Short mmCIF file of C-alpha atoms in Angstrom, two decimals:
data_model
loop_
_atom_site.label_atom_id
_atom_site.label_comp_id
_atom_site.label_asym_id
_atom_site.label_seq_id
_atom_site.Cartn_x
_atom_site.Cartn_y
_atom_site.Cartn_z
CA MET G 25 0.00 0.10 0.08
CA ARG G 26 2.93 2.37 0.67
CA GLU G 27 4.07 1.77 -2.87
CA ILE G 28 0.61 2.29 -4.21
CA ASP G 29 0.31 5.57 -2.44
CA ARG G 30 3.72 6.68 -3.59
CA VAL G 31 3.12 5.82 -7.30
CA THR G 32 -0.38 7.54 -7.10
CA SER G 33 1.32 10.68 -6.08
CA SER G 34 4.66 10.60 -8.04
CA ARG G 35 3.63 9.02 -11.34
CA PHE G 36 -0.18 10.07 -11.46
CA GLY G 37 0.16 13.40 -9.73
CA VAL G 38 -2.74 12.66 -7.24
CA SER G 39 -2.30 14.72 -4.08
CA SER G 40 -2.36 12.70 -0.84
CA LEU G 41 -4.74 15.19 0.83
CA PRO G 42 -7.71 14.39 -1.47
CA LEU G 43 -7.06 10.66 -0.85
CA MET G 44 -7.42 11.28 2.94
CA GLU G 45 -10.61 13.37 2.31
CA ASN G 46 -12.13 10.60 0.20
CA ALA G 47 -11.17 7.84 2.82
CA GLY G 48 -12.81 9.67 5.69
CA SER G 49 -15.85 10.57 3.68
CA ALA G 50 -16.28 6.80 2.89
CA VAL G 51 -16.19 5.83 6.46
CA ALA G 52 -18.76 8.64 7.35
CA ARG G 53 -21.08 7.28 4.47
CA PHE G 54 -20.76 3.82 5.84
CA ILE G 55 -21.76 4.89 9.30
CA LEU G 56 -24.69 6.86 8.11
CA SER G 57 -26.03 4.07 5.89
CA GLU G 58 -25.27 1.07 8.37
CA TYR G 59 -26.20 2.88 11.73
CA PRO G 60 -28.89 5.51 10.72
CA GLN G 61 -30.21 5.54 14.32
CA ALA G 62 -26.93 6.46 15.84
CA GLU G 63 -27.06 10.01 17.13
CA ARG G 64 -23.78 9.92 19.14
CA VAL G 65 -20.46 9.01 17.65
CA GLY G 66 -17.25 8.77 19.38
CA ILE G 67 -14.06 8.85 17.34
CA LEU G 68 -10.68 7.88 18.62
CA CYS G 69 -7.79 9.26 16.68
CA GLY G 70 -4.13 8.51 16.84
CA LYS G 71 -1.35 10.97 15.65
CA GLY G 72 -0.73 9.36 12.35
CA ASN G 73 -2.56 9.27 8.88
CA ASN G 74 -5.12 6.97 10.45
CA GLY G 75 -6.08 9.77 12.88
CA GLY G 76 -6.19 12.03 9.98
CA ASP G 77 -8.82 9.87 8.28
CA GLY G 78 -10.76 10.11 11.65
CA PHE G 79 -10.78 13.81 11.59
CA VAL G 80 -12.42 13.82 8.29
CA VAL G 81 -14.94 11.27 9.52
CA ALA G 82 -15.77 13.65 12.30
CA ARG G 83 -16.22 16.62 10.16
CA LYS G 84 -18.47 14.85 7.64
CA LEU G 85 -20.63 13.36 10.48
CA VAL G 86 -21.05 16.83 11.97
CA ASP G 87 -22.14 18.10 8.67
CA ALA G 88 -24.81 15.26 8.64
CA GLY G 89 -26.09 16.35 12.07
CA ARG G 90 -24.69 13.68 14.27
CA GLY G 91 -23.34 14.37 17.72
CA VAL G 92 -19.73 13.88 17.42
CA ARG G 93 -16.96 13.78 20.14
CA VAL G 94 -13.36 13.27 19.27
CA LEU G 95 -10.65 11.82 21.55
CA LEU G 96 -7.20 12.67 20.39
CA LEU G 97 -4.57 10.34 21.81
CA CYS G 98 -1.63 12.77 21.58
CA ASP G 99 -0.66 16.40 21.82
CA PRO G 100 -1.80 18.32 18.69
CA GLU G 101 1.71 19.52 18.12
CA GLU G 102 2.70 15.94 17.48
CA LEU G 103 0.39 15.81 14.39
CA ARG G 104 2.28 16.18 11.04
CA GLY G 105 1.47 16.48 7.26
CA ASP G 106 -2.00 15.66 6.07
CA ALA G 107 -3.20 14.64 9.61
CA ALA G 108 -2.23 18.14 10.93
CA ALA G 109 -4.09 19.83 8.05
CA MET G 110 -7.24 17.71 8.62
CA PHE G 111 -7.16 18.51 12.37
CA GLN G 112 -7.19 22.25 11.51
CA ASN G 113 -10.18 21.73 9.19
CA LEU G 114 -11.92 19.94 11.96
CA LEU G 115 -11.26 22.64 14.54
CA GLN G 116 -12.75 25.14 12.06
CA LYS G 117 -15.97 23.11 11.87
CA LEU G 118 -16.13 22.42 15.70
CA GLN G 119 -15.32 25.92 17.05
CA PRO G 120 -18.57 27.66 15.98
CA LEU G 121 -20.43 24.72 17.71
CA ASN G 122 -18.44 25.19 21.01
CA ILE G 123 -17.17 21.67 20.70
CA ALA G 124 -13.44 20.84 21.09
CA PRO G 125 -11.62 17.49 20.89
CA LEU G 126 -10.68 15.69 24.13
CA ILE G 127 -7.01 15.64 24.31
CA VAL G 128 -5.48 12.78 26.38
CA ARG G 129 -1.75 12.30 26.80
CA GLN G 130 -1.46 9.48 29.35
CA PRO G 131 -3.64 6.62 30.23
CA SER G 132 -5.00 8.05 33.52
CA ASP G 133 -6.64 10.81 31.33
CA LEU G 134 -9.02 8.11 30.03
CA ASP G 135 -10.70 7.85 33.38
CA SER G 136 -12.33 11.29 33.09
CA SER G 137 -16.20 11.70 32.69
CA ASN G 138 -15.51 13.41 29.23
CA ALA G 139 -13.72 10.22 28.12
CA ALA G 140 -16.45 8.12 29.62
CA GLU G 141 -18.98 9.93 27.61
CA ILE G 142 -17.11 9.08 24.36
CA PHE G 143 -16.97 5.33 25.11
CA ALA G 144 -20.61 5.39 25.84
CA ALA G 145 -21.46 6.71 22.24
CA ASP G 146 -23.86 4.80 19.97
CA VAL G 147 -21.04 4.00 17.61
CA ILE G 148 -17.28 4.15 18.06
CA VAL G 149 -14.81 4.90 15.28
CA ASP G 150 -11.36 3.36 15.65
CA ALA G 151 -8.85 5.66 13.89
CA ILE G 152 -5.96 5.04 16.19
CA LEU G 153 -3.55 2.99 14.25
CA GLY G 154 -3.51 1.95 10.47
CA THR G 155 -1.92 -0.71 8.31
CA GLY G 156 1.42 0.89 8.63
CA PHE G 157 1.54 0.20 12.41
CA ARG G 158 4.48 -2.03 13.79
CA PRO G 159 4.53 -3.24 17.48
CA PRO G 160 4.79 -2.37 20.22
CA VAL G 161 1.63 -0.59 20.96
CA SER G 162 2.22 2.48 23.27
CA PRO G 163 0.84 2.30 26.81
CA LEU G 164 -1.68 5.10 26.01
CA TYR G 165 -2.85 3.43 22.92
CA LEU G 166 -2.91 0.13 24.70
CA ALA G 167 -5.17 1.58 27.36
CA ALA G 168 -7.49 3.26 24.79
CA ILE G 169 -7.94 0.01 22.88
CA ALA G 170 -8.82 -1.83 26.11
CA ARG G 171 -11.42 0.78 26.97
CA MET G 172 -12.82 0.70 23.46
CA ASN G 173 -12.91 -3.11 23.38
CA ALA G 174 -14.91 -2.93 26.66
CA ALA G 175 -17.52 -0.47 25.29
CA PRO G 176 -20.82 -1.84 24.42
CA ALA G 177 -21.16 0.17 21.17
CA PRO G 178 -20.28 -1.31 17.79
CA ILE G 179 -16.92 -0.43 16.44
CA VAL G 180 -16.13 0.69 12.87
CA ALA G 181 -12.43 0.44 12.22
CA VAL G 182 -10.84 2.88 9.80
CA ASP G 183 -8.59 0.88 7.41
CA ILE G 184 -7.80 -1.86 10.00
CA PRO G 185 -8.55 -2.58 13.65
CA SER G 186 -5.75 -0.86 15.64
CA GLY G 187 -2.93 -3.09 16.57
CA ALA G 188 -3.69 -5.68 13.91
CA ASP G 189 -0.82 -7.02 11.72
CA ALA G 190 -1.93 -6.07 8.16
CA ASP G 191 0.27 -8.81 6.69
CA ALA G 192 -1.11 -11.65 8.71
CA MET G 193 -2.15 -14.54 6.67
CA HIS G 194 -3.92 -16.49 9.56
CA PRO G 195 -6.24 -15.44 12.53
CA ALA G 196 -4.40 -14.25 15.63
CA ARG G 197 -4.27 -16.87 18.20
CA ALA G 198 -4.24 -14.57 21.11
CA THR G 199 -4.20 -10.90 22.13
CA GLY G 200 -2.57 -9.09 25.04
CA SER G 201 1.04 -8.91 26.10
CA SER G 202 3.59 -11.23 24.68
CA LYS G 203 7.31 -11.87 25.25
CA ASP G 204 9.82 -10.48 22.78
CA GLY G 205 13.05 -12.11 21.89
CA ASP G 206 14.90 -10.24 24.56
CA GLY G 207 12.69 -11.57 27.35
CA GLY G 208 11.01 -8.12 27.92
CA ASN G 209 7.35 -7.32 27.63
CA GLN G 210 6.19 -6.28 24.06
CA ALA G 211 2.78 -4.70 24.22
CA ARG G 212 0.38 -6.29 21.69
CA ALA G 213 -3.31 -5.49 21.54
CA ASP G 214 -5.75 -5.75 18.65
CA ALA G 215 -8.89 -3.73 18.78
CA ARG G 216 -12.06 -5.59 18.17
CA ALA G 217 -14.18 -4.44 15.15
CA ASP G 218 -17.71 -4.87 14.08
CA ALA G 219 -16.96 -3.48 10.63
CA ILE G 220 -13.96 -2.34 8.65
CA VAL G 221 -13.90 0.30 5.92
CA THR G 222 -10.53 0.02 4.13
CA PHE G 223 -9.32 1.72 0.98
CA THR G 224 -8.16 0.81 -2.54
CA ALA G 225 -7.36 -2.75 -1.97
CA PRO G 226 -7.35 -5.26 0.89
CA ARG G 227 -4.28 -6.24 2.84
CA PRO G 228 -3.68 -9.91 3.51
CA ALA G 229 -5.14 -9.64 6.98
CA HIS G 230 -8.41 -8.34 5.80
CA VAL G 231 -9.04 -11.56 3.77
CA PHE G 232 -7.33 -14.28 5.70
CA ALA G 233 -7.20 -13.16 9.47
CA ALA G 234 -10.86 -12.65 10.34
CA LEU G 235 -10.41 -9.16 11.85
CA THR G 236 -13.97 -8.36 12.29
CA SER G 237 -17.39 -9.96 13.07
CA GLY G 238 -19.05 -7.88 10.49
CA PRO G 239 -18.43 -6.72 6.96
CA THR G 240 -15.10 -5.58 5.47
CA VAL G 241 -15.80 -2.80 2.83
CA ILE G 242 -13.13 -1.86 0.24
CA VAL G 243 -13.61 1.66 -1.08
CA PRO G 244 -11.76 3.23 -4.06
CA ILE G 245 -10.38 6.68 -2.97
CA GLY G 246 -8.55 7.91 -6.12
CA SER G 247 -5.63 5.69 -6.85
CA PRO G 248 -5.58 4.92 -10.52
CA VAL G 249 -6.16 1.31 -11.51
CA ALA G 250 -2.62 1.15 -12.96
CA ALA G 251 -1.11 2.13 -9.59
CA VAL G 252 -2.84 -0.77 -7.82
CA VAL G 253 -0.31 -3.66 -8.14
CA SER G 254 0.03 -6.60 -5.61
CA GLN G 255 3.58 -7.36 -4.86
CA LEU G 256 2.30 -10.62 -3.36
CA GLY G 257 0.70 -11.59 -6.63
CA LEU G 258 -2.61 -11.83 -4.81
CA HIS G 259 -6.00 -10.71 -5.92
CA LEU G 260 -9.39 -10.70 -4.33
CA SER G 261 -12.15 -11.87 -6.69
CA THR G 262 -14.97 -9.23 -7.19
CA PRO G 263 -17.62 -8.78 -9.73
CA ARG G 264 -15.83 -5.89 -11.27
CA ASP G 265 -12.91 -8.16 -12.24
CA PHE G 266 -15.30 -10.37 -14.35
CA ALA G 267 -17.49 -7.78 -16.04
CA PRO G 268 -16.62 -8.99 -19.62
CA LEU G 269 -17.62 -12.56 -18.75
CA LEU G 270 -20.96 -11.27 -17.19
CA ALA G 271 -21.88 -9.24 -20.30
CA SER G 272 -25.28 -9.82 -21.91
CA ARG G 273 -25.48 -12.29 -24.81
CA ALA G 274 -25.67 -11.30 -28.45
CA ARG G 275 -29.16 -11.22 -29.76
CA ASP G 276 -28.32 -13.74 -32.59
CA ALA G 277 -26.72 -16.34 -30.27
CA ASN G 278 -27.47 -19.99 -30.46
CA LYS G 279 -26.62 -23.00 -28.29
CA GLY G 280 -23.50 -23.55 -30.36
CA SER G 281 -22.10 -20.21 -29.40
CA TYR G 282 -21.50 -21.14 -25.75
CA GLY G 283 -19.71 -24.40 -25.74
CA HIS G 284 -20.33 -27.96 -25.15
CA VAL G 285 -19.28 -29.70 -21.78
CA LEU G 286 -18.65 -33.39 -21.63
CA VAL G 287 -18.75 -34.89 -18.10
CA ILE G 288 -17.18 -38.37 -17.59
CA GLY G 289 -18.13 -39.73 -14.38
CA GLY G 290 -20.60 -41.56 -12.28
CA SER G 291 -20.65 -45.16 -11.18
CA LEU G 292 -22.90 -47.68 -9.35
CA GLY G 293 -24.15 -45.84 -6.27
CA LYS G 294 -22.59 -42.41 -7.33
CA THR G 295 -24.78 -41.20 -10.13
CA GLY G 296 -25.91 -37.95 -8.51
CA ALA G 297 -22.36 -36.45 -8.70
CA ALA G 298 -22.12 -36.66 -12.41
CA ALA G 299 -25.79 -35.51 -12.94
CA MET G 300 -25.07 -32.44 -10.76
CA ALA G 301 -21.94 -31.61 -12.53
CA GLY G 302 -23.58 -31.93 -15.94
CA PHE G 303 -26.57 -29.80 -15.06
CA SER G 304 -24.39 -27.19 -13.33
CA ALA G 305 -22.63 -26.70 -16.54
CA LEU G 306 -25.94 -25.74 -18.06
CA ARG G 307 -26.86 -23.44 -15.24
CA ALA G 308 -23.50 -21.68 -15.71
CA GLY G 309 -24.46 -20.93 -19.33
CA ALA G 310 -22.99 -23.72 -21.41
CA GLY G 311 -24.97 -24.36 -24.59
CA LEU G 312 -24.88 -28.18 -24.34
CA SER G 313 -24.03 -30.84 -21.72
CA THR G 314 -23.40 -34.47 -22.09
CA ILE G 315 -22.72 -37.01 -19.46
CA ALA G 316 -20.61 -40.10 -20.37
CA THR G 317 -21.36 -42.76 -17.73
CA PRO G 318 -21.29 -46.59 -17.16
CA LYS G 319 -23.98 -48.17 -19.23
CA SER G 320 -25.89 -49.71 -16.44
CA VAL G 321 -26.36 -46.34 -14.62
CA LEU G 322 -27.25 -44.26 -17.72
CA ALA G 323 -30.92 -44.25 -17.10
CA THR G 324 -30.49 -43.08 -13.68
CA VAL G 325 -28.34 -40.27 -14.68
CA ALA G 326 -30.60 -39.28 -17.44
CA SER G 327 -33.59 -39.16 -15.17
CA PHE G 328 -32.23 -36.31 -13.11
CA HIS G 329 -32.62 -33.53 -15.76
CA PRO G 330 -34.22 -33.76 -19.18
CA GLU G 331 -31.90 -31.05 -20.45
CA ILE G 332 -28.62 -33.11 -20.22
CA MET G 333 -27.66 -35.70 -22.85
CA THR G 334 -25.98 -38.91 -21.98
CA GLU G 335 -23.56 -41.51 -23.66
CA PRO G 336 -23.05 -45.04 -22.30
CA LEU G 337 -19.55 -46.28 -21.59
CA PRO G 338 -18.34 -49.94 -21.21
CA GLU G 339 -18.11 -50.79 -17.45
CA THR G 340 -16.35 -53.04 -14.96
CA GLU G 341 -18.05 -55.72 -13.00
CA ALA G 342 -18.24 -53.15 -10.00
CA GLY G 343 -20.22 -50.83 -12.21
CA THR G 344 -17.51 -48.21 -12.96
CA ILE G 345 -15.97 -47.01 -16.21
CA ALA G 346 -13.81 -49.66 -17.88
CA LEU G 347 -10.52 -49.25 -19.62
CA ARG G 348 -11.89 -50.52 -22.90
CA ALA G 349 -14.12 -47.32 -22.96
CA LEU G 350 -10.86 -45.87 -24.49
CA GLY G 351 -11.00 -45.79 -28.24
CA PRO G 352 -12.12 -44.09 -31.44
CA ALA G 353 -15.70 -43.51 -30.22
CA LEU G 354 -14.66 -41.75 -27.12
CA ASP G 355 -12.08 -39.69 -29.01
CA ALA G 356 -14.80 -38.46 -31.28
CA LEU G 357 -17.00 -37.73 -28.24
CA LEU G 358 -14.28 -35.55 -26.83
CA GLU G 359 -13.94 -33.44 -29.85
CA LYS G 360 -14.74 -29.66 -29.57
CA LYS G 361 -15.84 -30.20 -25.96
CA THR G 362 -14.74 -28.95 -22.60
CA LEU G 363 -14.09 -32.03 -20.28
CA ALA G 364 -15.01 -32.41 -16.74
CA ILE G 365 -13.84 -35.61 -15.37
CA GLY G 366 -14.00 -37.15 -11.98
CA PRO G 367 -17.53 -36.69 -10.28
CA GLY G 368 -18.68 -39.92 -8.96
CA ILE G 369 -16.18 -41.83 -11.09
CA SER G 370 -14.97 -43.99 -8.14
CA ARG G 371 -11.44 -45.20 -7.08
CA ASP G 372 -11.56 -48.52 -8.86
CA SER G 373 -8.13 -49.34 -10.05
CA GLU G 374 -9.08 -49.96 -13.64
CA THR G 375 -11.03 -46.76 -13.71
CA ALA G 376 -8.12 -44.90 -12.21
CA GLU G 377 -6.01 -46.26 -15.19
CA PHE G 378 -8.85 -44.96 -17.48
CA VAL G 379 -8.59 -41.56 -16.09
CA ARG G 380 -4.80 -41.32 -16.35
CA ALA G 381 -5.01 -42.27 -19.86
CA ILE G 382 -7.68 -39.77 -20.73
CA VAL G 383 -5.80 -36.75 -19.09
CA GLU G 384 -2.49 -37.69 -20.46
CA ARG G 385 -3.47 -38.57 -24.08
CA ASN G 386 -5.96 -35.74 -24.88
CA LYS G 387 -3.58 -32.78 -25.14
CA ALA G 388 -5.96 -30.57 -27.12
CA VAL G 389 -8.86 -30.69 -24.66
CA ASN G 390 -9.45 -28.26 -22.07
CA MET G 391 -10.37 -30.07 -18.89
CA VAL G 392 -11.44 -29.94 -15.21
CA VAL G 393 -10.26 -32.63 -13.11
CA ASP G 394 -11.92 -33.31 -9.81
CA ALA G 395 -12.74 -35.94 -7.08
CA ASP G 396 -11.65 -39.47 -7.79
CA ALA G 397 -10.13 -38.43 -11.00
CA LEU G 398 -7.55 -36.63 -8.87
CA ASN G 399 -7.15 -39.47 -6.56
CA ALA G 400 -6.13 -41.44 -9.67
CA PHE G 401 -2.99 -39.40 -9.63
CA GLU G 402 -1.97 -40.35 -6.14
CA GLY G 403 1.75 -41.12 -6.21
CA ALA G 404 1.71 -40.10 -9.91
CA ALA G 405 1.13 -36.40 -9.93
CA ASP G 406 4.10 -35.87 -12.30
CA HIS G 407 1.76 -37.15 -14.97
CA LEU G 408 -0.75 -34.36 -14.22
CA ASN G 409 0.54 -31.43 -16.42
CA GLY G 410 -1.21 -28.61 -18.27
CA ARG G 411 1.60 -27.50 -20.57
CA GLY G 412 0.21 -26.14 -23.83
CA ARG G 413 -3.45 -26.53 -22.75
CA THR G 414 -5.90 -25.69 -19.92
CA ILE G 415 -6.10 -28.13 -16.97
CA VAL G 416 -8.10 -27.02 -13.95
CA ILE G 417 -7.97 -29.12 -10.79
CA THR G 418 -10.29 -28.60 -7.91
CA PRO G 419 -9.06 -30.45 -4.89
CA HIS G 420 -10.28 -30.31 -1.27
CA PRO G 421 -7.51 -30.50 1.24
CA GLY G 422 -7.53 -34.32 1.45
CA GLU G 423 -7.22 -34.68 -2.35
CA MET G 424 -4.39 -32.11 -2.20
CA SER G 425 -2.71 -34.12 0.49
CA ARG G 426 -2.77 -37.10 -1.84
CA LEU G 427 -1.44 -35.29 -4.66
CA THR G 428 1.40 -33.60 -2.92
CA GLY G 429 2.35 -36.18 -0.36
CA LEU G 430 1.85 -33.49 2.39
CA SER G 431 -0.24 -34.16 5.38
CA ILE G 432 -3.69 -32.35 5.47
CA THR G 433 -2.43 -30.33 8.53
CA ASP G 434 0.52 -29.08 6.30
CA VAL G 435 -1.72 -28.30 3.41
CA GLN G 436 -4.08 -26.17 5.57
CA ALA G 437 -1.22 -24.42 7.36
CA ASN G 438 0.40 -23.35 4.05
CA ARG G 439 -2.54 -23.24 1.62
CA LEU G 440 -1.18 -20.28 -0.37
CA GLU G 441 2.32 -21.81 -0.87
CA VAL G 442 0.99 -25.35 -1.64
CA ALA G 443 -1.50 -24.14 -4.34
CA ARG G 444 0.93 -21.66 -5.90
CA ASN G 445 3.84 -24.20 -5.97
CA PHE G 446 1.70 -27.04 -7.48
CA ALA G 447 0.23 -24.72 -10.07
CA ARG G 448 3.67 -23.48 -11.14
CA LYS G 449 5.23 -27.00 -11.12
CA HIS G 450 2.49 -28.68 -13.06
CA GLU G 451 1.50 -25.76 -15.28
CA LEU G 452 -2.08 -25.80 -14.51
CA ILE G 453 -4.80 -23.99 -12.57
CA VAL G 454 -5.30 -25.15 -8.90
CA VAL G 455 -8.60 -24.40 -7.17
CA LEU G 456 -7.88 -25.41 -3.59
CA LYS G 457 -11.21 -25.45 -1.99
CA GLY G 458 -12.05 -24.42 1.51
CA HIS G 459 -12.65 -21.17 3.52
CA ARG G 460 -11.23 -18.54 1.15
CA THR G 461 -10.87 -20.91 -1.78
CA LEU G 462 -7.60 -20.19 -3.70
CA ILE G 463 -7.36 -20.14 -7.52
CA ALA G 464 -3.62 -20.43 -8.30
CA ALA G 465 -2.31 -19.80 -11.96
CA PRO G 466 0.86 -21.35 -13.49
CA ASN G 467 2.54 -17.90 -13.43
CA GLY G 468 2.18 -17.65 -9.71
CA THR G 469 -0.86 -15.28 -9.52
CA VAL G 470 -3.39 -16.30 -7.02
CA TRP G 471 -6.97 -15.17 -6.74
CA THR G 472 -8.74 -15.38 -3.48
CA ASN G 473 -12.47 -16.00 -3.22
CA PRO G 474 -14.62 -14.04 -0.66
CA THR G 475 -17.89 -15.87 -1.05
CA GLY G 476 -19.16 -19.05 0.43
CA ASN G 477 -20.10 -20.27 4.03
CA PRO G 478 -20.05 -23.34 6.19
CA GLY G 479 -23.32 -24.53 5.00
CA MET G 480 -21.64 -25.60 1.85
CA ALA G 481 -19.68 -28.21 3.72
CA THR G 482 -21.98 -30.89 2.46
CA GLY G 483 -21.73 -33.81 -0.09
CA GLY G 484 -22.19 -32.66 -3.81
CA THR G 485 -21.23 -28.92 -3.65
CA GLY G 486 -17.80 -29.83 -5.22
CA ASP G 487 -19.54 -31.58 -7.99
CA VAL G 488 -21.59 -28.41 -8.70
CA LEU G 489 -18.42 -26.29 -8.72
CA THR G 490 -16.90 -28.57 -11.28
CA GLY G 491 -19.77 -28.15 -13.62
CA VAL G 492 -19.73 -24.39 -13.11
CA VAL G 493 -16.07 -24.20 -13.87
CA ALA G 494 -16.42 -26.29 -16.94
CA GLY G 495 -19.41 -24.43 -18.15
CA LEU G 496 -17.78 -21.21 -17.97
CA ILE G 497 -14.53 -22.29 -19.54
CA ALA G 498 -16.63 -23.76 -22.38
CA GLN G 499 -17.93 -20.21 -22.93
CA HIS G 500 -14.62 -18.56 -22.51
CA PRO G 501 -11.86 -20.91 -23.38
CA ARG G 502 -9.32 -18.07 -23.93
CA GLN G 503 -9.96 -16.61 -20.51
CA ALA G 504 -9.70 -19.78 -18.52
CA LEU G 505 -8.18 -18.24 -15.38
CA GLU G 506 -10.73 -15.53 -15.22
CA ALA G 507 -13.58 -18.12 -15.93
CA THR G 508 -12.40 -20.28 -13.15
CA ALA G 509 -12.17 -17.46 -10.62
CA LEU G 510 -15.65 -16.31 -11.61
CA ALA G 511 -17.05 -19.88 -11.29
CA VAL G 512 -15.72 -20.02 -7.78
CA TYR G 513 -17.12 -16.63 -6.87
CA LEU G 514 -20.59 -17.49 -8.31
CA HIS G 515 -20.58 -20.89 -6.68
CA GLY G 516 -19.92 -19.37 -3.25
CA LEU G 517 -22.44 -16.50 -3.86
CA ALA G 518 -25.11 -19.06 -4.77
CA GLY G 519 -24.23 -20.85 -1.47
CA ASP G 520 -24.58 -17.44 0.48
CA LEU G 521 -27.93 -16.84 -1.13
CA ALA G 522 -29.10 -20.38 -0.33
CA MET G 523 -27.99 -19.94 3.24
CA GLN G 524 -30.15 -16.91 3.59
CA SER G 525 -33.13 -18.94 2.49
CA VAL G 526 -32.58 -22.33 4.17
CA GLY G 527 -29.96 -21.85 6.74
CA GLU G 528 -26.51 -23.43 7.07
CA ASN G 529 -27.63 -26.75 8.60
CA SER G 530 -30.23 -27.52 5.88
CA LEU G 531 -28.34 -26.39 2.82
CA VAL G 532 -27.70 -29.17 0.16
CA ALA G 533 -25.86 -29.14 -3.02
CA THR G 534 -28.84 -28.80 -5.27
CA ASP G 535 -29.82 -25.46 -3.43
CA LEU G 536 -26.75 -23.97 -5.20
CA LEU G 537 -28.22 -24.98 -8.66
CA ARG G 538 -31.50 -23.23 -7.50
CA PHE G 539 -29.79 -19.97 -6.45
CA LEU G 540 -27.10 -19.85 -9.21
CA PRO G 541 -29.27 -17.70 -11.52
CA GLN G 542 -29.69 -15.19 -8.62
CA ALA G 543 -25.83 -15.18 -8.08
CA PHE G 544 -25.46 -14.33 -11.69
CA ALA G 545 -27.86 -11.37 -11.43
CA GLN G 546 -26.37 -10.15 -8.16
CA ALA G 547 -22.85 -10.23 -9.58
CA ARG G 548 -23.95 -8.13 -12.52
CA ASN G 549 -25.66 -5.60 -10.28
CA GLN G 550 -22.62 -5.27 -8.03
CA GLU G 551 -20.06 -4.43 -10.69
CA SER G 552 -20.00 -0.72 -9.89
CA GLU G 553 -20.39 -0.98 -6.11
CA ASP G 554 -17.87 -0.94 -3.30
CA ILE G 555 -16.49 -4.34 -2.59
CA ARG G 556 -17.96 -6.03 0.55
CA PHE G 557 -17.28 -9.37 2.17
CA HIS G 558 -17.51 -11.08 5.58
CA ALA G 559 -15.04 -13.12 7.48
#
């Protein structure tokens, strides 16, 4: 963010003062929108730029008729640069109203009745420390954060909760004092937050560290798009990133315009997985969807949805796809299609050999590899390579463990590195499923998905995702990475909409199919809105 701010000013000539004005204005708008009944607002300001944002928030809320009290945690002479300028602007606004900021210089000053009035406000704004903070927290700030955390009012954090590590990739395990390397006490305290309004782009902690119990809102404040570059190669998926893929269809379009998905999967007792994947491809917009499945279960698969086509394949005695299914007939079936292989296909050893042959031989076919098709490469992951073509794999942590030889614990502890390294080594797209599903590209770029909820931890949701990914790649084969990231976003959003309707406990995979159309509509409507997500 420091580099983005520097480039915004040096290369694009945008002054830092308007950026601060825009940031504080955005926080004030959020408070007025989310807490319309809040008449009294307490604003805690530190001496840095985060405090400067807080001064703007105070001024804007005074203009809106709210009762505002500012608590300044330093001597005014300590303010510098933009923060000092915004403090003077605030004084000009407050003086005609006979209101003055409460200035505290030591922890004992927080025990006054005036300070108690601020902590008893309807809403508290945390503008003490921003993303540039490095420990330790000063005793005064530490005491103010403790008082703020104990207050009953909701807290809106400006940029980030004070004391939080903006670069954290995991939730903090504890708060309070900790020992530093020299054996001394290093003060450490993270403010609680009921909402966060941050600016330009999220920092890692916003996405991965569960900093708030409520929404995190990301607001553009004036940095040009060309200035916003992630040195970590990380991106948060948002509707505005996928606008071209969400555009309306041409009036003269036909079913041949939007691709044909072939799902190879299903087995005795596991027909639903293939059926859900095939129908999901249609829900995602594919023009045609065919499911190739063992002959004995074909009628069952066909009975799920009349819109899907079916093809019978030779089978083993166990009712799984046999190796003799390979041949000219299947090769012809694969032509000009996007392949999704794995849903319900089983771990039968002969079927696993069939899977490996399909993936390795069909170099011209774009494909999504999931479920037991991934397990077919356990101990043989070197044969899974996307060089010169598009391969997307969609493992959950257990499947990723089998592909890499790492324990599930190690996969979960190092999700970003595991997904990124596998994508680079195998030259394919990795969708590592879970909370904050990661979409890693062969060039090391990683997209992080903000949608989804624990209600989706139920059988079949992965099969739906496989179909949605394949359906979108069929429509946008030259934008496979973007199509994959959009598929993950819409899949999670459909789950969020379903959860609002049926709750977490009752959510089932086919609910995602029901709410996918609403997810498309909502994503299109949100293309121009501020980005918002929950922990």
